[in-house]
Amino acid sequence: MLKFCSIGLAVGVVCLTATVSVWALPSRLVPPARQDSSSVVLAENSESTSKKNMVASVHPLATQAGVDAFANGGNAIDAAIATALTLGVVDNFNSGIGGGCFILIRTASGDFYAIDGREMAPSAATQDLFRDAKTRFSNPSQTGPLASGVPGALKAYAQAVAQHGRLDLRDSLSKGIEAAENGFRVSEAYAAKLRIAKKAMSQFPGAVDVFFRPDPKTGILEPYREGEVLKQSDLADTYRKIAQEGTPWFYRGAFAELAGQWMKANGGIMTAIDFANYKSVNRKPVRSKYRDFEIYGFPPPSSGGVHVAQVLNILEQFELADMYRSDRAGFYHVVAEAMKLAFADRAFWLGDPDYVEVPLGLVEKSYAKELASKIKMNSALTTDHGMPPNAATEFFERHTTHVAAADSEGNWVALTTTVNTTFGAKYVIPGTGVIMNNQMDDFVAFPGKPNVFGLVGGENNAVASGKRPLSSMSPTIVLKNGKPILTVGAAGGPKIITQVLWAIINHLDLEMPIGKAIAAPRLHHQWAPKQLLLEASFDNKIADQLAAKQHQIKRSQSMGICQGIAFDAKTGLFTGAFDPRTTGSAAGE
Ligand code: GLY
């Protein structure tokens, strides 16, 4: 077994204790990029304003559930959770109670809370789980029972409402129950996701029961098509049971029993006891300063808060707004290099802080200065991870969707929630309507092999019993003069981090309205693979100038989905914006 010892981590030394394992430093293998056909539309359509409150999500029915929560006397926390639970019905290829989430909350009293509802590896999971797996699934970290961690979203939602909301969890579930019971019209995007997932889902009768119906012409079972109404009576019953009996029904009752039985019958390792042992965790948000702003982000096991702060710390060393005006290619080059440096550190240092030591020095200004000094204006760096200060002694405590919510009392929420890739592990626990996540793929499931997002990692993110896989989800809240002015977050694997950065840079440095900040063409660098992704709409001339600086340019149609709400202290207006790359909605009372 090749092991990193903790002091080895700090000084970059690898400790070899035996020779059987395949653990290795991150590989540079390049997986094929996933594409979709979305295109950017005008930002104006994606913004909405209100003086009272605001919620933004990727689905109008879910946003409406949030607005209804406000109308029923709820605050931004109630609105965010009602929206998230409704998304779990009408947008369940992205998120649901079979998945996990991070919730960052700023309360009216000015306090911050980071509720970690990330999935946990089942207790029987080991580092070599996937290497040793005897399973009929060809990609067991992505499809089928081994792909799932113990879901945490519901526990975190319930905690958020109980501790910081004004309504009951029962109220938050009501719109989801309606949407599941009465059905909703399948959109073009939803139907496309079903088509893509069809083959994998066909292996699971529970998923076929929910998402397939007899074709009107042939009678053969096929996924629902665009324009048809999808009703989910099992999911409605599941939500009703939770409304009546609370989260114990899910974590200690009938749901956990059913899930445990299904796992046993299908080669899984998760048990009812794993559900009973699941805990949402209160973590300390990552707080950093960026120019005149305070940035609050989510700490590990998210990599988002650390690397949003780290990249901004590096960028603070440059006159970004001036560069944007006078040297556009230089501006994008510097941002790309800062992203690359941060992602190199992500692959080496980051993991679940309850299991590994993640250095606090990653977000130190002195370290950012050292990294910034490496950036050359005329050529792209070939780089490895750096060595943050006090790396041996000071540590953090330990397809996806984003909901933004805010109210005039001063409650602000950034909630990112996910079952990981489209329809998670592609199976439903029969009779419950609940799609289970495939978050185990966010671990380094196969050492040296990139995961579905092309991310590589080291032993800090190896599978272990009860451990939480590293995430890129980056719910973020920004303050100016002590008052919140922005909540933002995104979906899209590692592109979450870079989208949040773009929203911040575009809105705060370049003074774009939030809708435009989110709509503007993006670039993304994640260190490995060695390529600079440019959105299809990104300016050709600047792309050529970046190529001349030795960036390996690749165009992408798929740059993630971001939601945000900004507040203008002069007008007293909230402006909510959904990403115009999807058919979302932002609304207030
Ligand atoms: N499952 C994607 C993430 O958490 O980063």
Coordinates of C-alpha atoms and ligand atoms in Angstrom, one line a residue:
M1 CA 0.0 0.0 0.0
L2 CA 1.3 3.4 -1.0
K3 CA 0.4 5.9 1.6
F4 CA 0.8 9.6 2.2
C5 CA 1.8 10.2 5.8
S6 CA 0.4 13.4 7.3
I7 CA 3.9 15.0 7.7
G8 CA 4.6 13.7 4.1
L9 CA 1.6 15.8 3.0
A10 CA 3.1 18.8 4.5
V11 CA 6.5 18.5 3.0
G12 CA 5.4 16.9 -0.3
V13 CA 7.0 13.5 0.6
V14 CA 5.2 10.3 -0.2
C15 CA 5.6 7.5 2.4
L16 CA 5.8 4.0 0.9
T17 CA 4.8 1.3 3.3
A18 CA 4.2 -1.6 0.9
T19 CA 3.8 -2.2 -2.8
V20 CA 0.3 -3.5 -3.6
S21 CA -1.9 -0.5 -4.0
V22 CA -2.4 1.5 -7.1
W23 CA -2.5 4.9 -5.3
A24 CA -0.7 7.6 -7.2
L25 CA -0.4 11.3 -7.6
P26 CA -3.0 12.9 -9.8
S27 CA -3.0 11.6 -13.4
R28 CA -3.2 14.1 -16.3
L29 CA -5.5 11.9 -18.3
V30 CA -8.1 13.9 -20.3
P31 CA -11.6 12.6 -20.4
P32 CA -14.0 13.7 -23.2
A33 CA -15.9 16.9 -22.3
R34 CA -19.6 16.6 -21.8
Q35 CA -21.6 18.8 -24.2
D36 CA -25.1 20.1 -24.3
S37 CA -26.9 22.3 -26.8
S38 CA -27.8 25.2 -24.5
S39 CA -27.0 28.7 -25.7
V40 CA -26.8 32.1 -24.0
V41 CA -29.7 34.4 -24.3
L42 CA -30.1 38.1 -23.3
A43 CA -29.5 38.8 -19.6
E44 CA -32.4 41.2 -19.3
N45 CA -34.9 38.3 -19.5
S46 CA -33.3 36.6 -16.5
E47 CA -33.5 39.4 -13.9
S48 CA -36.3 40.3 -11.6
T49 CA -36.5 43.0 -8.8
S50 CA -38.3 43.4 -5.6
K51 CA -38.0 45.5 -2.4
K52 CA -39.3 42.8 -0.1
N53 CA -37.7 39.5 -0.9
M54 CA -36.4 37.4 -3.7
V55 CA -35.7 33.8 -4.7
A56 CA -34.0 32.4 -7.8
S57 CA -33.9 28.9 -9.1
V58 CA -33.7 26.9 -12.3
H59 CA -37.5 26.1 -12.4
P60 CA -40.5 28.5 -12.3
L61 CA -42.6 26.1 -10.2
A62 CA -39.8 25.8 -7.6
T63 CA -39.3 29.6 -7.5
Q64 CA -43.0 30.0 -7.0
A65 CA -42.9 27.6 -4.0
G66 CA -40.3 30.0 -2.5
V67 CA -42.5 33.1 -3.3
D68 CA -45.5 31.2 -1.7
A69 CA -43.4 30.5 1.4
F70 CA -42.7 34.3 1.7
A71 CA -46.4 35.0 1.2
N72 CA -47.2 32.6 4.0
G73 CA -45.1 34.5 6.4
G74 CA -41.8 32.6 5.9
N75 CA -38.4 34.1 5.6
A76 CA -35.6 33.5 3.1
I77 CA -34.6 30.2 4.8
D78 CA -38.2 28.9 4.4
A79 CA -38.3 30.1 0.8
A80 CA -35.0 28.5 -0.1
I81 CA -36.0 25.1 1.5
A82 CA -39.5 25.1 -0.1
T83 CA -37.8 25.9 -3.5
A84 CA -35.2 23.1 -3.0
L85 CA -37.8 20.5 -2.0
T86 CA -39.9 21.4 -5.1
L87 CA -36.8 21.2 -7.3
G88 CA -36.5 17.7 -5.9
V89 CA -39.8 16.9 -7.8
V90 CA -39.7 19.0 -11.0
D91 CA -36.0 19.1 -11.5
N92 CA -35.1 15.8 -9.9
F93 CA -32.4 14.9 -12.4
N94 CA -30.3 17.6 -10.6
S95 CA -31.2 17.3 -7.0
G96 CA -33.5 15.7 -4.4
I97 CA -33.7 14.1 -1.0
G98 CA -31.7 11.1 -2.3
G99 CA -28.7 13.5 -2.6
G100 CA -26.8 16.0 -0.6
C101 CA -26.3 19.8 -0.2
F102 CA -24.5 22.7 1.4
I103 CA -26.5 25.5 2.9
L104 CA -24.9 28.8 3.7
I105 CA -27.1 31.1 5.8
R106 CA -26.7 34.7 7.0
T107 CA -29.4 35.5 9.5
A108 CA -31.0 38.9 10.2
S109 CA -28.9 39.0 13.3
G110 CA -25.8 39.0 11.2
D111 CA -24.6 35.5 12.1
F112 CA -23.4 33.0 9.5
Y113 CA -24.2 29.2 9.4
A114 CA -22.8 26.6 7.1
I115 CA -25.0 23.4 7.2
D116 CA -23.2 20.4 5.7
G117 CA -25.7 17.9 4.2
R118 CA -23.1 16.2 2.0
E119 CA -23.5 12.4 1.6
M120 CA -21.4 10.1 3.7
A121 CA -19.7 6.9 2.4
P122 CA -21.5 3.8 3.9
S123 CA -19.8 2.4 6.9
A124 CA -18.6 -0.7 4.9
A125 CA -16.8 1.5 2.3
T126 CA -13.0 1.1 2.0
Q127 CA -10.4 2.8 0.0
D128 CA -10.3 0.0 -2.6
L129 CA -14.1 -0.3 -2.8
F130 CA -14.3 0.2 -6.5
R131 CA -11.1 -1.6 -7.4
D132 CA -12.4 -4.7 -5.6
A133 CA -16.1 -4.4 -6.5
K134 CA -17.7 -7.4 -8.0
T135 CA -20.6 -5.8 -9.7
R136 CA -22.6 -6.1 -13.0
F137 CA -22.2 -2.3 -13.5
S138 CA -19.4 -1.2 -15.8
N139 CA -19.0 2.1 -14.0
P140 CA -19.9 1.3 -10.4
S141 CA -18.9 4.7 -9.0
Q142 CA -21.5 6.3 -11.3
T143 CA -24.3 3.8 -11.7
G144 CA -26.1 1.5 -9.3
P145 CA -26.0 0.9 -5.6
L146 CA -22.2 1.3 -4.9
A147 CA -22.3 4.8 -6.5
S148 CA -24.5 6.3 -3.7
G149 CA -23.4 7.9 -0.5
V150 CA -25.9 8.1 2.4
P151 CA -28.1 11.1 1.5
G152 CA -27.9 14.2 3.6
A153 CA -30.1 16.8 1.8
L154 CA -33.3 16.2 3.8
K155 CA -31.5 16.3 7.1
A156 CA -29.9 19.6 6.2
Y157 CA -33.1 21.1 4.9
A158 CA -35.0 20.1 8.1
Q159 CA -32.2 21.6 10.2
A160 CA -32.2 24.9 8.3
V161 CA -35.9 25.3 8.7
A162 CA -36.0 24.2 12.4
Q163 CA -33.1 26.5 13.4
H164 CA -33.5 29.5 11.2
G165 CA -36.9 29.4 9.4
R166 CA -40.3 30.6 10.6
L167 CA -42.5 27.9 9.0
D168 CA -42.7 24.2 9.5
L169 CA -41.0 21.6 7.3
R170 CA -44.5 20.4 6.5
D171 CA -45.1 23.8 4.8
S172 CA -41.9 23.5 2.9
L173 CA -43.0 20.1 1.5
S174 CA -46.5 21.2 0.4
K175 CA -45.7 22.5 -3.1
G176 CA -43.5 19.5 -3.8
I177 CA -46.4 17.2 -2.8
E178 CA -48.7 19.1 -5.2
A179 CA -46.2 19.0 -8.1
A180 CA -45.6 15.3 -7.5
E181 CA -49.3 14.4 -7.2
N182 CA -50.7 16.5 -10.0
G183 CA -47.7 16.2 -12.2
F184 CA -45.8 18.7 -14.3
R185 CA -45.2 19.2 -18.0
V186 CA -42.0 17.6 -19.1
S187 CA -39.8 20.3 -20.7
E188 CA -37.5 19.8 -23.7
A189 CA -34.5 19.8 -21.4
Y190 CA -36.0 17.2 -19.0
A191 CA -37.0 15.0 -21.9
A192 CA -33.5 15.2 -23.2
K193 CA -32.0 14.2 -19.8
L194 CA -34.4 11.2 -19.7
R195 CA -33.3 10.1 -23.2
I196 CA -29.6 10.3 -22.2
A197 CA -30.3 8.3 -19.0
K198 CA -32.7 5.8 -20.7
K199 CA -30.2 3.0 -21.1
A200 CA -28.8 3.2 -17.6
M201 CA -32.2 3.6 -16.0
S202 CA -33.6 0.6 -17.9
Q203 CA -31.6 -1.6 -15.6
F204 CA -33.7 -0.6 -12.6
P205 CA -37.4 -1.4 -12.5
G206 CA -38.0 1.2 -9.8
A207 CA -36.7 3.9 -12.2
V208 CA -38.7 2.5 -15.1
D209 CA -41.8 2.6 -13.0
V210 CA -41.5 6.3 -12.5
F211 CA -39.9 7.7 -15.6
F212 CA -41.1 5.4 -18.4
R213 CA -44.6 4.9 -19.8
P214 CA -46.0 2.7 -22.7
D215 CA -45.4 4.4 -26.0
P216 CA -48.8 5.4 -27.4
K217 CA -48.0 3.7 -30.8
T218 CA -45.9 0.6 -29.9
G219 CA -46.9 0.0 -26.3
I220 CA -43.2 -0.4 -25.5
L221 CA -42.0 1.2 -22.3
E222 CA -40.2 4.5 -23.1
P223 CA -39.2 7.5 -21.1
Y224 CA -41.7 10.4 -20.9
R225 CA -41.4 12.9 -23.8
E226 CA -41.5 16.7 -23.9
G227 CA -45.0 18.1 -23.3
E228 CA -46.3 15.0 -21.4
V229 CA -47.4 15.3 -17.8
L230 CA -45.2 13.3 -15.4
K231 CA -46.9 12.4 -12.1
Q232 CA -44.9 10.9 -9.2
S233 CA -47.4 9.4 -6.8
D234 CA -44.7 7.5 -4.9
L235 CA -42.7 10.6 -4.3
A236 CA -45.8 12.5 -3.3
D237 CA -46.4 9.7 -0.6
T238 CA -42.8 9.9 0.5
Y239 CA -43.0 13.7 1.0
R240 CA -46.4 13.2 2.8
K241 CA -44.8 10.7 5.1
I242 CA -42.0 13.1 5.9
A243 CA -44.5 15.9 6.5
Q244 CA -46.5 13.6 8.9
E245 CA -43.7 11.8 10.7
G246 CA -40.7 14.1 10.2
T247 CA -37.2 13.1 9.0
P248 CA -37.1 10.0 11.3
W249 CA -39.3 8.3 8.8
F250 CA -36.6 8.7 6.2
Y251 CA -33.5 8.1 8.4
R252 CA -34.7 5.6 11.0
G253 CA -38.0 4.3 9.6
A254 CA -39.6 2.8 6.5
F255 CA -37.4 4.6 4.0
A256 CA -34.1 3.5 5.6
E257 CA -35.4 -0.1 5.9
L258 CA -36.5 -0.2 2.2
A259 CA -33.3 1.3 1.0
G260 CA -31.2 -1.2 3.1
Q261 CA -33.2 -4.2 1.7
W262 CA -32.9 -2.9 -1.9
M263 CA -29.1 -2.5 -1.4
K264 CA -28.7 -6.0 0.0
A265 CA -30.7 -7.5 -2.9
N266 CA -28.7 -5.5 -5.5
G267 CA -25.1 -5.8 -4.4
G268 CA -24.9 -2.5 -2.4
I269 CA -23.2 -2.0 0.9
M270 CA -25.4 0.8 2.4
T271 CA -27.6 -0.3 5.3
A272 CA -30.5 1.0 7.3
I273 CA -28.0 1.7 10.1
D274 CA -26.0 3.9 7.8
F275 CA -29.1 6.1 7.4
A276 CA -29.6 6.1 11.2
N277 CA -26.0 7.3 11.7
Y278 CA -26.2 10.1 9.1
K279 CA -25.5 13.5 10.6
S280 CA -25.7 17.0 9.1
V281 CA -22.8 19.0 10.4
N282 CA -22.5 22.7 11.4
R283 CA -19.3 24.0 10.0
K284 CA -17.5 27.3 10.2
P285 CA -17.8 29.3 7.0
V286 CA -14.6 30.4 5.2
R287 CA -14.4 34.1 5.6
S288 CA -12.0 36.2 3.5
K289 CA -11.5 39.8 2.4
Y290 CA -11.5 40.7 -1.3
R291 CA -10.8 44.4 -1.9
D292 CA -13.7 46.2 -0.1
F293 CA -15.7 43.1 0.3
E294 CA -16.1 40.2 2.8
I295 CA -16.6 36.8 1.1
Y296 CA -18.3 34.0 3.0
G297 CA -17.9 30.6 1.5
F298 CA -18.5 26.9 2.4
P299 CA -15.5 25.1 4.0
P300 CA -14.3 21.6 3.3
P301 CA -15.6 19.0 2.4
S302 CA -16.5 21.7 -0.1
S303 CA -13.5 22.9 -2.1
G304 CA -15.6 25.9 -3.2
G305 CA -15.1 28.3 -0.3
V306 CA -11.3 27.6 -0.1
H307 CA -10.7 28.1 -3.8
V308 CA -13.0 31.0 -4.4
A309 CA -11.2 32.8 -1.6
Q310 CA -7.8 31.6 -2.9
V311 CA -8.4 32.7 -6.5
L312 CA -9.7 36.1 -5.3
N313 CA -6.7 36.5 -3.1
I314 CA -4.4 35.9 -6.1
L315 CA -6.5 38.3 -8.3
E316 CA -6.3 41.0 -5.6
Q317 CA -2.6 41.3 -6.6
F318 CA -3.7 42.6 -10.1
E319 CA -5.6 45.7 -11.2
L320 CA -8.3 43.6 -12.7
A321 CA -10.8 46.3 -13.8
D322 CA -8.0 48.3 -15.5
M323 CA -6.7 45.2 -17.2
Y324 CA -10.2 44.4 -18.4
R325 CA -10.3 47.8 -20.1
S326 CA -6.8 48.0 -21.4
D327 CA -5.6 44.4 -22.0
R328 CA -8.6 42.1 -22.3
A329 CA -6.5 39.0 -23.2
G330 CA -4.1 39.8 -20.2
F331 CA -7.2 40.0 -17.9
Y332 CA -8.5 36.6 -19.0
H333 CA -5.0 35.1 -18.9
V334 CA -4.5 36.2 -15.2
V335 CA -7.9 34.8 -14.2
A336 CA -7.2 31.5 -15.9
E337 CA -3.8 31.2 -14.3
A338 CA -5.2 31.9 -10.9
M339 CA -7.8 29.2 -11.4
K340 CA -5.2 26.7 -12.6
L341 CA -3.0 27.3 -9.5
A342 CA -6.0 26.8 -7.2
F343 CA -7.1 23.6 -8.9
A344 CA -3.6 22.2 -8.7
D345 CA -3.9 22.7 -4.9
R346 CA -7.4 21.3 -4.9
A347 CA -6.2 18.0 -6.4
F348 CA -3.5 17.6 -3.7
W349 CA -4.7 19.1 -0.5
L350 CA -8.5 18.9 -0.3
G351 CA -10.6 16.3 1.3
D352 CA -13.1 15.7 4.2
P353 CA -11.6 17.7 7.1
D354 CA -13.0 15.1 9.5
Y355 CA -10.5 12.6 8.0
V356 CA -7.6 14.6 6.5
E357 CA -5.7 17.8 7.3
V358 CA -6.6 20.6 4.9
P359 CA -4.2 23.5 5.5
L360 CA -5.7 26.9 6.5
G361 CA -2.7 28.5 4.7
L362 CA -4.5 27.9 1.4
V363 CA -6.5 31.0 2.0
E364 CA -3.6 33.1 3.5
K365 CA -2.9 36.4 1.7
S366 CA 0.9 35.7 1.9
Y367 CA 0.4 32.4 0.0
A368 CA -1.7 34.1 -2.6
K369 CA 1.1 36.7 -3.1
E370 CA 3.6 33.9 -3.6
L371 CA 1.3 32.2 -6.2
A372 CA 0.5 35.4 -8.0
S373 CA 4.2 36.1 -8.4
K374 CA 4.5 32.9 -10.4
I375 CA 2.1 34.2 -13.1
K376 CA 3.9 35.3 -16.3
M377 CA 2.0 37.7 -18.5
N378 CA 3.1 36.2 -21.8
S379 CA 3.0 32.4 -21.2
A380 CA 0.8 29.9 -19.5
L381 CA 2.3 28.1 -16.5
T382 CA 3.1 24.5 -16.2
T383 CA 2.5 24.0 -12.5
D384 CA 2.0 21.5 -9.7
H385 CA 0.4 22.1 -6.3
G386 CA 2.0 24.7 -4.0
M387 CA 3.0 24.6 -0.3
P388 CA 0.7 26.8 1.8
P389 CA 2.1 28.3 5.0
N390 CA 1.8 26.2 8.2
A391 CA 0.7 23.3 6.1
A392 CA 1.8 20.8 8.8
T393 CA 0.1 22.6 11.7
E394 CA -3.0 24.6 10.9
F395 CA -6.0 23.0 9.3
F396 CA -9.7 23.6 8.5
E397 CA -12.1 22.1 11.1
R398 CA -13.2 20.1 9.4
H399 CA -25.4 18.1 -11.7
T400 CA -26.5 19.9 -9.1
T401 CA -28.6 23.0 -8.7
H402 CA -28.4 26.3 -6.8
V403 CA -31.1 28.3 -5.0
A404 CA -30.6 31.9 -3.9
A405 CA -32.9 33.6 -1.5
A406 CA -33.0 36.9 0.5
D407 CA -35.4 39.0 2.4
S408 CA -35.6 42.6 3.7
E409 CA -35.2 41.5 7.3
G410 CA -31.6 40.6 6.4
N411 CA -31.8 36.8 6.0
W412 CA -29.7 35.6 3.1
V413 CA -29.3 32.0 1.8
A414 CA -27.1 30.3 -0.7
L415 CA -28.1 26.6 -1.1
T416 CA -26.5 24.2 -3.6
T417 CA -28.0 20.8 -3.7
T418 CA -27.3 17.7 -5.9
V419 CA -27.7 14.1 -6.8
N420 CA -24.4 14.5 -8.7
T421 CA -24.8 13.7 -12.4
T422 CA -28.1 13.6 -14.3
F423 CA -30.6 11.3 -12.3
G424 CA -27.7 10.4 -9.9
A425 CA -27.0 6.7 -9.8
K426 CA -30.0 6.2 -12.2
Y427 CA -32.0 4.0 -9.8
V428 CA -35.0 4.7 -7.6
I429 CA -35.7 2.9 -4.3
P430 CA -38.8 1.0 -5.5
G431 CA -42.1 2.4 -4.1
T432 CA -40.5 5.7 -2.9
G433 CA -40.0 7.7 -6.0
V434 CA -36.6 8.8 -4.6
I435 CA -33.6 8.9 -7.0
M436 CA -30.4 8.1 -5.3
N437 CA -27.2 10.1 -5.8
N438 CA -23.9 8.9 -7.4
Q439 CA -21.8 11.1 -5.2
M440 CA -19.2 8.3 -4.5
D441 CA -17.8 9.3 -7.9
D442 CA -16.7 12.6 -6.3
F443 CA -14.1 10.6 -4.3
V444 CA -11.0 9.4 -6.0
A445 CA -12.8 6.1 -6.8
F446 CA -10.1 4.8 -9.0
P447 CA -6.6 6.2 -8.2
G448 CA -5.1 8.1 -11.1
K449 CA -8.3 8.0 -13.1
P450 CA -10.2 11.2 -13.6
N451 CA -13.8 11.3 -12.4
V452 CA -16.8 12.2 -14.5
F453 CA -15.8 15.9 -14.3
G454 CA -12.2 15.1 -15.4
L455 CA -11.0 15.9 -11.8
V456 CA -8.1 14.0 -10.4
G457 CA -7.2 13.8 -6.7
G458 CA -4.9 12.3 -4.2
E459 CA -5.3 10.2 -1.1
N460 CA -6.8 13.1 0.9
N461 CA -10.0 12.4 -1.2
A462 CA -9.8 8.5 -1.0
V463 CA -12.9 6.6 -0.1
A464 CA -13.2 5.7 3.6
S465 CA -16.0 4.5 5.9
G466 CA -18.3 7.4 6.8
K467 CA -16.2 10.0 4.9
R468 CA -17.7 12.8 2.8
P469 CA -16.5 13.1 -0.8
L470 CA -14.9 16.4 -1.8
S471 CA -17.3 18.8 -3.5
S472 CA -17.0 21.9 -5.7
M473 CA -20.3 23.3 -4.5
S474 CA -19.6 26.9 -3.6
P475 CA -22.6 28.6 -2.0
T476 CA -21.3 32.2 -1.4
I477 CA -22.5 35.4 0.4
V478 CA -20.7 38.7 0.0
L479 CA -20.8 41.7 2.4
K480 CA -19.9 45.3 1.9
N481 CA -19.6 47.5 4.9
G482 CA -20.9 44.7 7.0
K483 CA -24.1 44.4 5.0
P484 CA -25.0 41.5 2.5
I485 CA -25.0 42.6 -1.1
L486 CA -24.8 39.3 -3.0
T487 CA -25.7 35.7 -2.7
V488 CA -24.5 33.4 -5.5
G489 CA -23.8 29.8 -6.4
A490 CA -23.9 27.4 -9.3
A491 CA -24.2 23.9 -10.8
G492 CA -21.7 22.2 -13.0
G493 CA -19.0 20.2 -11.0
P494 CA -15.7 22.0 -10.9
K495 CA -17.1 24.8 -13.1
I496 CA -19.2 25.7 -10.0
I497 CA -16.1 27.3 -8.5
T498 CA -15.2 29.3 -11.6
Q499 CA -18.8 30.4 -12.3
V500 CA -19.0 31.8 -8.7
L501 CA -15.7 33.6 -9.4
W502 CA -17.0 35.1 -12.6
A503 CA -20.2 36.3 -10.9
I504 CA -18.1 38.0 -8.3
I505 CA -15.5 39.5 -10.7
N506 CA -18.1 40.6 -13.2
H507 CA -20.4 42.1 -10.6
L508 CA -18.0 43.5 -8.1
D509 CA -14.9 44.4 -10.2
L510 CA -16.4 45.1 -13.6
E511 CA -19.7 46.5 -12.1
M512 CA -22.0 44.5 -14.3
P513 CA -25.6 44.1 -13.1
I514 CA -26.0 40.6 -11.7
G515 CA -28.0 39.3 -14.7
K516 CA -25.3 40.3 -17.1
A517 CA -22.6 39.1 -14.7
I518 CA -24.1 35.6 -14.9
A519 CA -24.8 35.7 -18.6
A520 CA -21.4 36.9 -19.7
P521 CA -19.3 34.3 -21.6
R522 CA -17.1 32.3 -19.2
L523 CA -13.7 30.6 -19.3
H524 CA -12.7 27.7 -17.0
H525 CA -9.4 26.1 -16.1
Q526 CA -9.1 23.2 -13.6
W527 CA -5.4 22.4 -14.0
A528 CA -6.0 18.9 -15.1
P529 CA -6.8 18.3 -17.9
K530 CA -4.3 20.9 -19.3
Q531 CA -6.8 22.9 -21.2
L532 CA -8.5 26.3 -21.1
L533 CA -12.2 25.9 -21.7
L534 CA -13.9 28.9 -23.4
E535 CA -17.6 29.1 -23.7
A536 CA -18.8 28.8 -27.4
S537 CA -19.8 32.5 -27.4
F538 CA -16.4 33.7 -26.1
D539 CA -14.7 36.3 -28.3
N540 CA -12.6 34.7 -31.1
K541 CA -9.9 37.4 -31.1
I542 CA -9.2 37.1 -27.4
A543 CA -9.2 33.3 -27.8
D544 CA -6.4 33.7 -30.4
Q545 CA -4.5 36.0 -28.0
L546 CA -4.8 33.4 -25.2
A547 CA -3.6 30.6 -27.5
A548 CA -0.6 32.8 -28.3
K549 CA 0.2 32.7 -24.5
Q550 CA 0.4 28.9 -24.9
H551 CA -3.0 28.1 -23.5
Q552 CA -4.5 24.9 -25.0
I553 CA -7.9 26.3 -25.9
K554 CA -11.0 24.1 -26.1
R555 CA -14.5 25.4 -26.8
S556 CA -17.4 24.2 -24.7
Q557 CA -21.2 24.6 -24.9
S558 CA -21.5 23.5 -21.3
M559 CA -20.3 26.0 -18.8
G560 CA -22.7 25.4 -15.9
I561 CA -25.7 27.1 -14.5
C562 CA -25.5 30.0 -11.9
Q563 CA -28.1 31.8 -9.8
G564 CA -27.7 35.0 -7.8
I565 CA -29.3 37.8 -5.9
A566 CA -27.8 41.3 -5.6
F567 CA -28.9 44.1 -3.3
D568 CA -28.5 47.8 -4.1
A569 CA -28.3 49.8 -0.9
K570 CA -29.1 53.1 -2.8
T571 CA -32.4 51.8 -4.2
G572 CA -33.2 49.3 -1.6
L573 CA -33.9 46.8 -4.4
F574 CA -33.1 43.1 -4.6
T575 CA -32.3 41.9 -8.1
G576 CA -32.6 38.2 -8.6
A577 CA -31.1 36.5 -11.6
F578 CA -31.3 33.0 -13.0
D579 CA -28.9 31.7 -15.5
P580 CA -30.2 32.5 -19.0
R581 CA -28.5 29.2 -20.2
T582 CA -31.6 27.5 -18.7
T583 CA -35.3 28.2 -18.3
G584 CA -35.2 29.3 -14.6
S585 CA -37.0 32.0 -12.8
A586 CA -36.3 34.8 -10.2
A587 CA -39.2 36.4 -8.4
G588 CA -40.2 38.1 -5.2
E589 CA -43.4 39.2 -3.6
Ligands
GLY1 N1 -21.2 16.5 -7.3 C1 -20.5 17.7 -7.7 C2 -19.8 18.4 -6.6 O1 -20.3 18.2 -5.4 O2 -18.9 19.0 -6.8

